[in-house]
mmCIF file of C-alpha atoms in Angstrom:
data_model
loop_
_atom_site.group_PDB
_atom_site.id
_atom_site.type_symbol
_atom_site.label_atom_id
_atom_site.label_comp_id
_atom_site.label_asym_id
_atom_site.label_seq_id
_atom_site.Cartn_x
_atom_site.Cartn_y
_atom_site.Cartn_z
ATOM 1 C CA MET A 331 70.802 -191.404 -111.716
ATOM 2 C CA SER A 332 68.728 -193.432 -114.161
ATOM 3 C CA ILE A 333 67.069 -192.342 -117.964
ATOM 4 C CA ALA A 334 64.186 -193.780 -119.142
ATOM 5 C CA LEU A 335 64.291 -194.414 -122.705
ATOM 6 C CA GLY A 336 61.195 -194.317 -125.050
ATOM 7 C CA ARG A 337 57.543 -193.878 -123.668
ATOM 8 C CA PHE A 338 54.958 -196.323 -121.870
ATOM 9 C CA THR A 339 51.358 -196.048 -123.318
ATOM 10 C CA LYS A 340 48.966 -198.253 -122.636
ATOM 11 C CA ASP A 341 47.035 -199.281 -126.030
ATOM 12 C CA GLU A 342 44.179 -201.121 -123.634
ATOM 13 C CA LYS A 343 41.997 -199.682 -120.790
ATOM 14 C CA ASP A 344 42.041 -202.280 -117.792
ATOM 15 C CA LEU A 345 39.259 -202.678 -115.598
ATOM 16 C CA PHE A 346 40.490 -199.965 -113.611
ATOM 17 C CA ASP A 347 40.630 -197.048 -116.509
ATOM 18 C CA ILE A 348 36.455 -198.423 -117.592
ATOM 19 C CA MET A 349 35.833 -197.631 -113.550
ATOM 20 C CA ASP A 350 38.021 -194.854 -113.080
ATOM 21 C CA ASP A 351 36.584 -193.206 -116.295
ATOM 22 C CA TRP A 352 32.428 -194.084 -114.804
ATOM 23 C CA LEU A 353 33.292 -193.174 -111.469
ATOM 24 C CA ARG A 354 34.633 -189.231 -112.538
ATOM 25 C CA ARG A 355 32.816 -188.829 -114.707
ATOM 26 C CA ASP A 356 30.797 -185.430 -114.982
ATOM 27 C CA ARG A 357 27.124 -185.531 -114.334
ATOM 28 C CA PHE A 358 24.700 -184.484 -111.569
ATOM 29 C CA VAL A 359 25.177 -186.372 -108.560
ATOM 30 C CA PHE A 360 29.163 -186.976 -108.536
ATOM 31 C CA VAL A 361 29.385 -190.373 -107.546
ATOM 32 C CA GLY A 362 33.584 -191.023 -107.185
ATOM 33 C CA TRP A 363 34.992 -193.517 -105.103
ATOM 34 C CA SER A 364 34.064 -192.781 -102.170
ATOM 35 C CA GLY A 365 30.343 -192.875 -103.346
ATOM 36 C CA LEU A 366 31.210 -196.684 -103.538
ATOM 37 C CA LEU A 367 31.465 -196.862 -99.638
ATOM 38 C CA LEU A 368 29.335 -194.180 -98.879
ATOM 39 C CA PHE A 369 26.040 -194.645 -101.229
ATOM 40 C CA PRO A 370 25.647 -198.437 -99.291
ATOM 41 C CA CYS A 371 26.029 -196.894 -95.863
ATOM 42 C CA ALA A 372 23.563 -194.239 -96.196
ATOM 43 C CA TYR A 373 21.127 -197.506 -97.783
ATOM 44 C CA PHE A 374 22.158 -199.304 -94.788
ATOM 45 C CA ALA A 375 21.501 -196.259 -92.142
ATOM 46 C CA LEU A 376 17.780 -195.113 -93.884
ATOM 47 C CA GLY A 377 16.585 -199.453 -94.196
ATOM 48 C CA GLY A 378 18.181 -199.370 -90.219
ATOM 49 C CA TRP A 379 15.994 -196.288 -89.220
ATOM 50 C CA PHE A 380 13.161 -196.943 -90.699
ATOM 51 C CA THR A 381 13.137 -200.888 -89.806
ATOM 52 C CA GLY A 382 13.560 -199.118 -85.679
ATOM 53 C CA THR A 383 10.840 -196.692 -86.318
ATOM 54 C CA THR A 384 8.249 -198.950 -87.229
ATOM 55 C CA PHE A 385 8.644 -202.345 -86.212
ATOM 56 C CA VAL A 386 10.796 -202.304 -82.984
ATOM 57 C CA THR A 387 9.885 -201.634 -79.634
ATOM 58 C CA SER A 388 12.156 -200.173 -76.838
ATOM 59 C CA TRP A 389 9.819 -202.006 -74.434
ATOM 60 C CA TYR A 390 12.406 -204.645 -73.297
ATOM 61 C CA THR A 391 15.139 -201.863 -72.434
ATOM 62 C CA HIS A 392 13.753 -198.339 -71.524
ATOM 63 C CA GLY A 393 9.920 -199.438 -70.955
ATOM 64 C CA LEU A 394 8.263 -196.578 -73.519
ATOM 65 C CA ALA A 395 6.082 -197.172 -76.811
ATOM 66 C CA SER A 396 8.852 -196.197 -79.392
ATOM 67 C CA SER A 397 7.255 -197.601 -82.984
ATOM 68 C CA TYR A 398 4.494 -196.469 -85.332
ATOM 69 C CA LEU A 399 2.932 -199.626 -84.663
ATOM 70 C CA GLU A 400 2.777 -198.817 -81.340
ATOM 71 C CA GLY A 401 1.119 -195.201 -81.784
ATOM 72 C CA CYS A 402 3.457 -192.781 -82.016
ATOM 73 C CA ASN A 403 4.087 -190.301 -85.208
ATOM 74 C CA PHE A 404 6.901 -189.057 -87.209
ATOM 75 C CA LEU A 405 8.175 -186.319 -83.888
ATOM 76 C CA THR A 406 7.729 -189.076 -80.517
ATOM 77 C CA ALA A 407 9.006 -192.501 -82.813
ATOM 78 C CA ALA A 408 12.513 -193.311 -81.688
ATOM 79 C CA ILE A 409 14.818 -196.671 -82.709
ATOM 80 C CA SER A 410 15.743 -197.819 -79.272
ATOM 81 C CA THR A 411 19.428 -197.285 -77.410
ATOM 82 C CA PRO A 412 20.831 -199.705 -75.617
ATOM 83 C CA ALA A 413 20.075 -200.488 -72.511
ATOM 84 C CA ASN A 414 22.133 -198.904 -69.369
ATOM 85 C CA SER A 415 22.896 -202.020 -68.097
ATOM 86 C CA LEU A 416 25.341 -202.793 -71.569
ATOM 87 C CA ALA A 417 27.061 -199.795 -70.531
ATOM 88 C CA HIS A 418 28.277 -198.873 -74.217
ATOM 89 C CA SER A 419 28.473 -201.428 -75.975
ATOM 90 C CA LEU A 420 28.396 -202.545 -79.407
ATOM 91 C CA LEU A 421 25.921 -204.768 -79.674
ATOM 92 C CA LEU A 422 27.518 -206.150 -83.324
ATOM 93 C CA ALA A 423 25.544 -208.544 -85.797
ATOM 94 C CA MET A 424 28.168 -210.351 -86.436
ATOM 95 C CA GLY A 425 30.988 -211.600 -84.796
ATOM 96 C CA SER A 426 32.129 -213.553 -81.860
ATOM 97 C CA SER A 427 29.709 -211.269 -79.546
ATOM 98 C CA GLY A 428 26.886 -210.627 -82.236
ATOM 99 C CA TYR A 429 23.220 -211.568 -82.594
ATOM 100 C CA TRP A 430 23.517 -213.047 -85.670
ATOM 101 C CA GLY A 431 21.527 -216.331 -84.990
ATOM 102 C CA ASP A 432 18.470 -214.085 -83.481
ATOM 103 C CA PHE A 433 17.871 -210.934 -85.428
ATOM 104 C CA THR A 434 14.892 -209.928 -82.972
ATOM 105 C CA ARG A 435 16.538 -209.599 -79.708
ATOM 106 C CA TRP A 436 18.924 -207.729 -81.393
ATOM 107 C CA CYS A 437 16.981 -205.251 -82.275
ATOM 108 C CA GLN A 438 15.052 -205.567 -79.149
ATOM 109 C CA LEU A 439 18.584 -205.428 -77.191
ATOM 110 C CA GLY A 440 19.343 -201.762 -79.000
ATOM 111 C CA GLY A 441 21.060 -203.271 -81.860
ATOM 112 C CA LEU A 442 20.016 -201.046 -84.664
ATOM 113 C CA TRP A 443 20.639 -197.938 -82.696
ATOM 114 C CA THR A 444 23.849 -198.480 -83.160
ATOM 115 C CA PHE A 445 23.979 -199.526 -86.564
ATOM 116 C CA VAL A 446 22.143 -196.286 -87.628
ATOM 117 C CA ALA A 447 24.575 -194.697 -85.491
ATOM 118 C CA LEU A 448 27.752 -196.011 -87.784
ATOM 119 C CA HIS A 449 27.103 -196.176 -90.923
ATOM 120 C CA GLY A 450 24.940 -193.138 -90.859
ATOM 121 C CA PHE A 451 28.077 -190.896 -89.583
#
């Protein structure tokens, strides 16, 4: 058994305490520590969805028009899924198998679909 005599008190708040107080503050939209990860992911998902439905065609993967620039409306525009020949490929943007150097090709192959799916859920 051990006995602790005295009290340990911090006189000065460090960066973690300041951030913790700000993140847990009562406000209309509660941020919390999970918000540090979830808010950027939500913005990435929305940005990918708007980019995919506005500019990216699925002509190369499915032979369909799927963007606003090709004449689709809000109900018929969609982000192109990867082609069936790519199976369940993630089409990562970075890494050894990534398409980081050719963003246009990555979008045409269906990379935005997995990007939005992984950042939105």
